[in-house]
mmCIF file of C-alpha atoms in Angstrom:
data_model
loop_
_atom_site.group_PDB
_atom_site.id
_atom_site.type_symbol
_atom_site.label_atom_id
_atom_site.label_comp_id
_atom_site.label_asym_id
_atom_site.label_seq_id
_atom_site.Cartn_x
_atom_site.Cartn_y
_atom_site.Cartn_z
ATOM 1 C CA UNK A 190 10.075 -7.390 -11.084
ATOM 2 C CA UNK A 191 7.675 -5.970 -8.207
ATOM 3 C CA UNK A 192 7.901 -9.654 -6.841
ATOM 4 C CA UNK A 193 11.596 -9.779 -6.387
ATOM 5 C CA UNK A 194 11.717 -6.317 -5.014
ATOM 6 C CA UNK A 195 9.329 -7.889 -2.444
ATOM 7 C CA UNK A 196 11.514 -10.999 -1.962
ATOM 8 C CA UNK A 197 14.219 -8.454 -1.261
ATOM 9 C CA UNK A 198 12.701 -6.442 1.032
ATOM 10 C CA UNK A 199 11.361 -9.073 3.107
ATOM 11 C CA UNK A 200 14.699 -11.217 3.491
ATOM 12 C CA UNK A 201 16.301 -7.714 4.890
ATOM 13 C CA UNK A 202 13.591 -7.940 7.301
ATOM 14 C CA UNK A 203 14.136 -10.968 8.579
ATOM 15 C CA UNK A 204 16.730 -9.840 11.162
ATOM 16 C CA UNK A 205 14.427 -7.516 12.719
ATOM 17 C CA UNK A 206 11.420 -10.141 12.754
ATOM 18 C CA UNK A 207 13.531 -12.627 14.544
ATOM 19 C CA UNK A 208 15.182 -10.346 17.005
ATOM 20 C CA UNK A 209 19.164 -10.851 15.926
ATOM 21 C CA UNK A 210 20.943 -9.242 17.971
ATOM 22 C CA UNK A 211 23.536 -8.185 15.673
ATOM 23 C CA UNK A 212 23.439 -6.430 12.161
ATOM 24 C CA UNK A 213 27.611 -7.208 11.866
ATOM 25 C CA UNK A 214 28.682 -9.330 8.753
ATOM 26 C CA UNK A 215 25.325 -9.364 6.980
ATOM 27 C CA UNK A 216 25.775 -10.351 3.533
ATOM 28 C CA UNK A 217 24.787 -7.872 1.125
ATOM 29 C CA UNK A 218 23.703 -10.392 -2.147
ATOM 30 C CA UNK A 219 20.986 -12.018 -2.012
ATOM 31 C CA UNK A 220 22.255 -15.899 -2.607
ATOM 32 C CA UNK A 221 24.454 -14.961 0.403
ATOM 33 C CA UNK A 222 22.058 -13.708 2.584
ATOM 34 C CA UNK A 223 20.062 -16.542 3.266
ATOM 35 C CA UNK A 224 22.534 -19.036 4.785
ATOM 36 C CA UNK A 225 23.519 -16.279 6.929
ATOM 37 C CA UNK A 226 20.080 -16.061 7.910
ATOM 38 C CA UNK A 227 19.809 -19.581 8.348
ATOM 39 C CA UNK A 228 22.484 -19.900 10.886
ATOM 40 C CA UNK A 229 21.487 -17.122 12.671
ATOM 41 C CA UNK A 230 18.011 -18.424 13.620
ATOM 42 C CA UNK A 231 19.365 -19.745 16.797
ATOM 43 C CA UNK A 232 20.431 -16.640 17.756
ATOM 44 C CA UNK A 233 17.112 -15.449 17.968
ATOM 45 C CA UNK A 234 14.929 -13.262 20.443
ATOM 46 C CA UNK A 235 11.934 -15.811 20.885
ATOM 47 C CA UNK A 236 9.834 -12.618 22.659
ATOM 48 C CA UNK A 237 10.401 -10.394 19.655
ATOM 49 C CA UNK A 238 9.716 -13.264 17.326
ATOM 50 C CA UNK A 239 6.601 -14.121 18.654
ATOM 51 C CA UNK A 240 5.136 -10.234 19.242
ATOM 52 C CA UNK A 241 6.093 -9.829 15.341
ATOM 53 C CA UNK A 242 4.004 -12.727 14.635
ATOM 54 C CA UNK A 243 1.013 -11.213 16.881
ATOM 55 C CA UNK A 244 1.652 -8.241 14.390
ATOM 56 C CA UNK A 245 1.235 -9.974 11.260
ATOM 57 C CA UNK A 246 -1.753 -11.881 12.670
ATOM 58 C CA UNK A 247 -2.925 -8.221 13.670
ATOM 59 C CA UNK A 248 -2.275 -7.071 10.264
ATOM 60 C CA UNK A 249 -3.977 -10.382 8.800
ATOM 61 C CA UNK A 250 -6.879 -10.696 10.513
ATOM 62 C CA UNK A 251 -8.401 -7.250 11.785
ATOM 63 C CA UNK A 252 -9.708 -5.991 8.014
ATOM 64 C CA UNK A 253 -11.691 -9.292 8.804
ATOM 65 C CA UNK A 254 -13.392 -8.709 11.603
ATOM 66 C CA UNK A 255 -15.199 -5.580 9.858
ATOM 67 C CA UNK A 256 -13.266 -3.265 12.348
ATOM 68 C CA UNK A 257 -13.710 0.500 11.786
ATOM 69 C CA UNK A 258 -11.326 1.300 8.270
ATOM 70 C CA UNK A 259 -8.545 1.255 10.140
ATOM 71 C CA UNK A 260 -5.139 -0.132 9.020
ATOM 72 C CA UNK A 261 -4.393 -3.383 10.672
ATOM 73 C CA UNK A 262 -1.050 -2.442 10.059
ATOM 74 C CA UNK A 263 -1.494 0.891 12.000
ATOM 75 C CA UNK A 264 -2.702 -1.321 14.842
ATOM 76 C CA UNK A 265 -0.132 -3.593 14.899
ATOM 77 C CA UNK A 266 2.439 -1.285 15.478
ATOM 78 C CA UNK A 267 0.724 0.707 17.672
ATOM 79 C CA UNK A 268 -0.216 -2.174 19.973
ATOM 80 C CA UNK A 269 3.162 -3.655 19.467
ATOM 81 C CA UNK A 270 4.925 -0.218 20.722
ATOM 82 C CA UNK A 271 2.642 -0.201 23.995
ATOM 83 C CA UNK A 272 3.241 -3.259 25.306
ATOM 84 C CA UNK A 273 6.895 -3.269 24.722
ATOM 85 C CA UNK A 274 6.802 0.439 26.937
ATOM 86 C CA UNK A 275 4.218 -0.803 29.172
ATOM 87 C CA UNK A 276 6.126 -4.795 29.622
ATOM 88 C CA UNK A 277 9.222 -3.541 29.697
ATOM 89 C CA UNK A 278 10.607 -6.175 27.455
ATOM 90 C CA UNK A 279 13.244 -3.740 25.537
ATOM 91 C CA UNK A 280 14.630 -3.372 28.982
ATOM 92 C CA UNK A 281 14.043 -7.175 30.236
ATOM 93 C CA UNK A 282 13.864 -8.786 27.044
ATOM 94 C CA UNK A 283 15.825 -6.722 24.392
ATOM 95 C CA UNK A 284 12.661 -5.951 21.988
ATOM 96 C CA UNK A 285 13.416 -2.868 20.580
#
């Protein structure tokens, strides 16, 4: 059960991860979510695609480098929110 809820929540994320630009006409089951998503890969935001997979590196790999007990997670979105501000790439780029 706590599996599929996981499935579930991480096939809504996928629009966000790969930078769609649009939320319109997202299938709401499942079954019918994932051809959707399929076909909307080449609609993609290759700059906010690649910083959220710096992110889940981040959130991956900083517990081991023995960092202070800080939340890799924390840092990830921290660092993620900086250098969007500080690039400009919501502006230039559309990362939100």
């Amino acid at each position: 059960f706590t599996t599929g809820i996981a499935v579930a929540i991480m096939i809504t994320q996928i629009p966000d991860f790969a930078g769609l630009p649009s939320r319109e006409n997202i299938p709401h089951e499942f079954v019918e979510k994932l051809p959707w998503l399929l076909m909307q890969l080449q609609n993609s935001n290759w700059h906010a695609m690649g910083l959220s997979v710096a992110c889940i590196l981040m959130i991956l790999f900083l517990p081991k480098l023995g960092l202070p007990r800080i939340p890799g997670s924390i840092v990830a979105m921290v660092t993620a929110t900086v250098f969007v501000a500080v690039t400009g790439w919501e502006e230039t780029h559309g990362v939100a």
